[in-house]
XYZ file of C-alpha atoms in Angstrom:
180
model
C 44.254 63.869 -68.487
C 44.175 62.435 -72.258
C 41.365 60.629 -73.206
C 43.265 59.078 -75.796
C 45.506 56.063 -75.567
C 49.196 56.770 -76.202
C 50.855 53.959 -78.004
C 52.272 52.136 -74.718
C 48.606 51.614 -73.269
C 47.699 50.134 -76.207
C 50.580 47.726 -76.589
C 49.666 47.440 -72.539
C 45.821 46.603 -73.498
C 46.712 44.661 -76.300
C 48.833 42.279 -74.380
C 46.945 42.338 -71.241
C 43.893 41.172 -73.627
C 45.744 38.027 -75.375
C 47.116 37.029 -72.020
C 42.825 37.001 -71.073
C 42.698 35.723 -74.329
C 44.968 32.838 -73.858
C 44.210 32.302 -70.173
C 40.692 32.176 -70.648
C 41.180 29.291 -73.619
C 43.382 27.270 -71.194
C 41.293 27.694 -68.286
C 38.098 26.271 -70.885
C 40.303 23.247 -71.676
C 41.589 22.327 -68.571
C 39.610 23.711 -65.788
C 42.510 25.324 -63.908
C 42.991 28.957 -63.820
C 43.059 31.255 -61.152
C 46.490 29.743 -59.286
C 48.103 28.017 -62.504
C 47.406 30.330 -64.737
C 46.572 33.823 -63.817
C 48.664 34.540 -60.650
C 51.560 33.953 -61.696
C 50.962 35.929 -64.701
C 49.569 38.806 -63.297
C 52.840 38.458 -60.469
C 55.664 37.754 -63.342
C 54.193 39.340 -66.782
C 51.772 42.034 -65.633
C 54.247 42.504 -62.596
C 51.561 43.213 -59.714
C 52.586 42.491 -55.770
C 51.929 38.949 -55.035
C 49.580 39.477 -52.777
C 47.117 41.827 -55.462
C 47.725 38.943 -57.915
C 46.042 36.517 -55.428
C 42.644 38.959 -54.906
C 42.576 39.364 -58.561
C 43.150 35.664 -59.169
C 40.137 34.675 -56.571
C 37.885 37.583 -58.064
C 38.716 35.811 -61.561
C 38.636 32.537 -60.570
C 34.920 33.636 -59.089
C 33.700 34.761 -61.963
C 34.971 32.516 -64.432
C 33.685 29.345 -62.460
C 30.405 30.125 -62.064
C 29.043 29.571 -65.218
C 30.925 26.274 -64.914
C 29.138 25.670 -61.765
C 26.153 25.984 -63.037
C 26.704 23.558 -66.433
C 28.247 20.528 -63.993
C 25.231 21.092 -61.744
C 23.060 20.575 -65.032
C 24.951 17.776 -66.316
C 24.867 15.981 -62.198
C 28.094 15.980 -62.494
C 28.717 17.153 -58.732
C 28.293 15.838 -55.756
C 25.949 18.021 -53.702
C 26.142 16.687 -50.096
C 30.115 16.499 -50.770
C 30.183 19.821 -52.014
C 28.480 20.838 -49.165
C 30.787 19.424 -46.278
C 33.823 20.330 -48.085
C 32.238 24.419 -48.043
C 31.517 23.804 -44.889
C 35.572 24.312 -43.995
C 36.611 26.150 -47.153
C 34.651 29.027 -46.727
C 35.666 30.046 -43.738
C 39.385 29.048 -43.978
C 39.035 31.104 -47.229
C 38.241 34.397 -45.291
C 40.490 33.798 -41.831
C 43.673 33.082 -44.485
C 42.711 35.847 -46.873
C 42.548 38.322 -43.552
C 45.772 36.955 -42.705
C 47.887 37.386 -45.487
C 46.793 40.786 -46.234
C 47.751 41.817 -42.783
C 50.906 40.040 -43.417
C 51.595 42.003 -46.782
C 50.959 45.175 -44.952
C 52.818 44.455 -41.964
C 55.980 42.802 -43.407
C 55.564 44.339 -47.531
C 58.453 43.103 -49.613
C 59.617 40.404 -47.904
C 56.156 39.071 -47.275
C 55.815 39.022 -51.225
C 58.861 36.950 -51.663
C 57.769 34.421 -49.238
C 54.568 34.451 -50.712
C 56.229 33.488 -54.010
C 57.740 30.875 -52.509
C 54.763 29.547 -50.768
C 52.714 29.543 -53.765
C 55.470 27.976 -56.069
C 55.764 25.100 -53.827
C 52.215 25.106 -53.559
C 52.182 24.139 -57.498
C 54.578 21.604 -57.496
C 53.536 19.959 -54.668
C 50.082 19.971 -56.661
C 51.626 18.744 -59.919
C 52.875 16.199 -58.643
C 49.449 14.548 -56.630
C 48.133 14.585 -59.769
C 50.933 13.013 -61.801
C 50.759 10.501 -59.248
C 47.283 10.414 -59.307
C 47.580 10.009 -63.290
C 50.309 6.940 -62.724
C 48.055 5.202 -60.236
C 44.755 5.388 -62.160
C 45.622 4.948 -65.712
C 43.980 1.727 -65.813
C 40.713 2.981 -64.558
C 38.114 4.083 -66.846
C 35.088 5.935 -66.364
C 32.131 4.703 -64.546
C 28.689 6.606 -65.482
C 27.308 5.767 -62.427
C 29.743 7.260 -60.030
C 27.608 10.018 -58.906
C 24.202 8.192 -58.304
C 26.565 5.651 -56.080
C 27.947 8.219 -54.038
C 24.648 9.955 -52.865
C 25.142 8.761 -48.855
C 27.715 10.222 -47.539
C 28.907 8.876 -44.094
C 29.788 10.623 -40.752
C 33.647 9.348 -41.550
C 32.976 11.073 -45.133
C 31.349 14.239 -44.063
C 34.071 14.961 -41.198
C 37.087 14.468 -44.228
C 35.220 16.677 -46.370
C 34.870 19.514 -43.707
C 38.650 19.094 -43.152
C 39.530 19.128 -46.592
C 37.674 21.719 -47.070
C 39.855 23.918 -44.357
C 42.832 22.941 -45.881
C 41.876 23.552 -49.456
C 40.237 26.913 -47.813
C 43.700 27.936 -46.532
C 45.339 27.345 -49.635
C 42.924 29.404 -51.096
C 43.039 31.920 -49.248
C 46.547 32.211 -48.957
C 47.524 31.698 -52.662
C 44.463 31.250 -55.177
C 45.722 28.199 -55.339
C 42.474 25.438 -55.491
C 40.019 28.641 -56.191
């Protein structure tokens, strides 16, 4: 075994590295990443099985968010109690639908991955467009500073969406990276 990179890993390296590069800048300005960004560029450029893209895209998405965590905590930007709730149902939807599709991948390989791609694809769109839609619907709306000292209570109605949410968003998660 060489110890020295042949030409090939380095182009590899080099291009795996600006992909980082450039995911990692878009993830900063935005705040997506791990489904928009990185799976389907570790599935389509890096060419890994759909189902490694979406571990590698939740381990990224893990570490790259929790520095950001940490500043909107600082800033009060987040909602604790919500937060909360919607954990609540994501966590464990995360780990039953992460359990599930790698049994999947393993039972039914190949054609598992396509439908994966599928899933995931539609997945995006379907998120797209919610917030396209959400972009339409709100334009008018501006800011309000206080939004997060008004929303402190949350009710029983409140805390049951957010747990449900939470499952859903958990099983997209889980299932694609998507939301992670």
């Amino acid at each position: 075994m060489s110890y020295f990179l042949d030409s090939l890993s380095i182009v590899s390296l080099v291009k795996k590295l600006l992909l980082g590069l450039g995911i990692g800048f878009a993830t900063g300005l935005t705040g997506m990443g791990a489904a928009v960004l990185v799976v389907p560029t570790l599935i389509f450029i890096i060419n890994l099985s759909s189902v490694s893209a979406i571990g590698t895209g939740m381990l990224y998405s893990v570490l790259a968010r929790a520095y950001a965590s940490y500043a909107h905590i600082r800033l009060g930007t987040v909602l604790k109690n919500i937060a909360f709730y919607i954990s609540l149902g994501s966590i464990p939807a995360v780990l039953i639908s992460s359990i599930i599709v790698t049994i999947l991948e393993k039972n039914f390989g190949e054609r598992f991955d396509i439908a994966i791609k599928f899933v995931i694809s539609g997945v995006m769109v379907i998120t797209w467009l919610m917030m396209l839609l959400g972009v339409i619907r709100n334009r008018n709306e501006c800011y309000d500073g206080d939004t997060y000292q008004q929303q402190n209570a949350c009710s029983f109605k409140c805390k049951i969406l957010s747990i449900f949410s939470g499952m859903g968003v958990g099983v997209l998660v889980g299932a694609t990276s998507i939301g992670g």
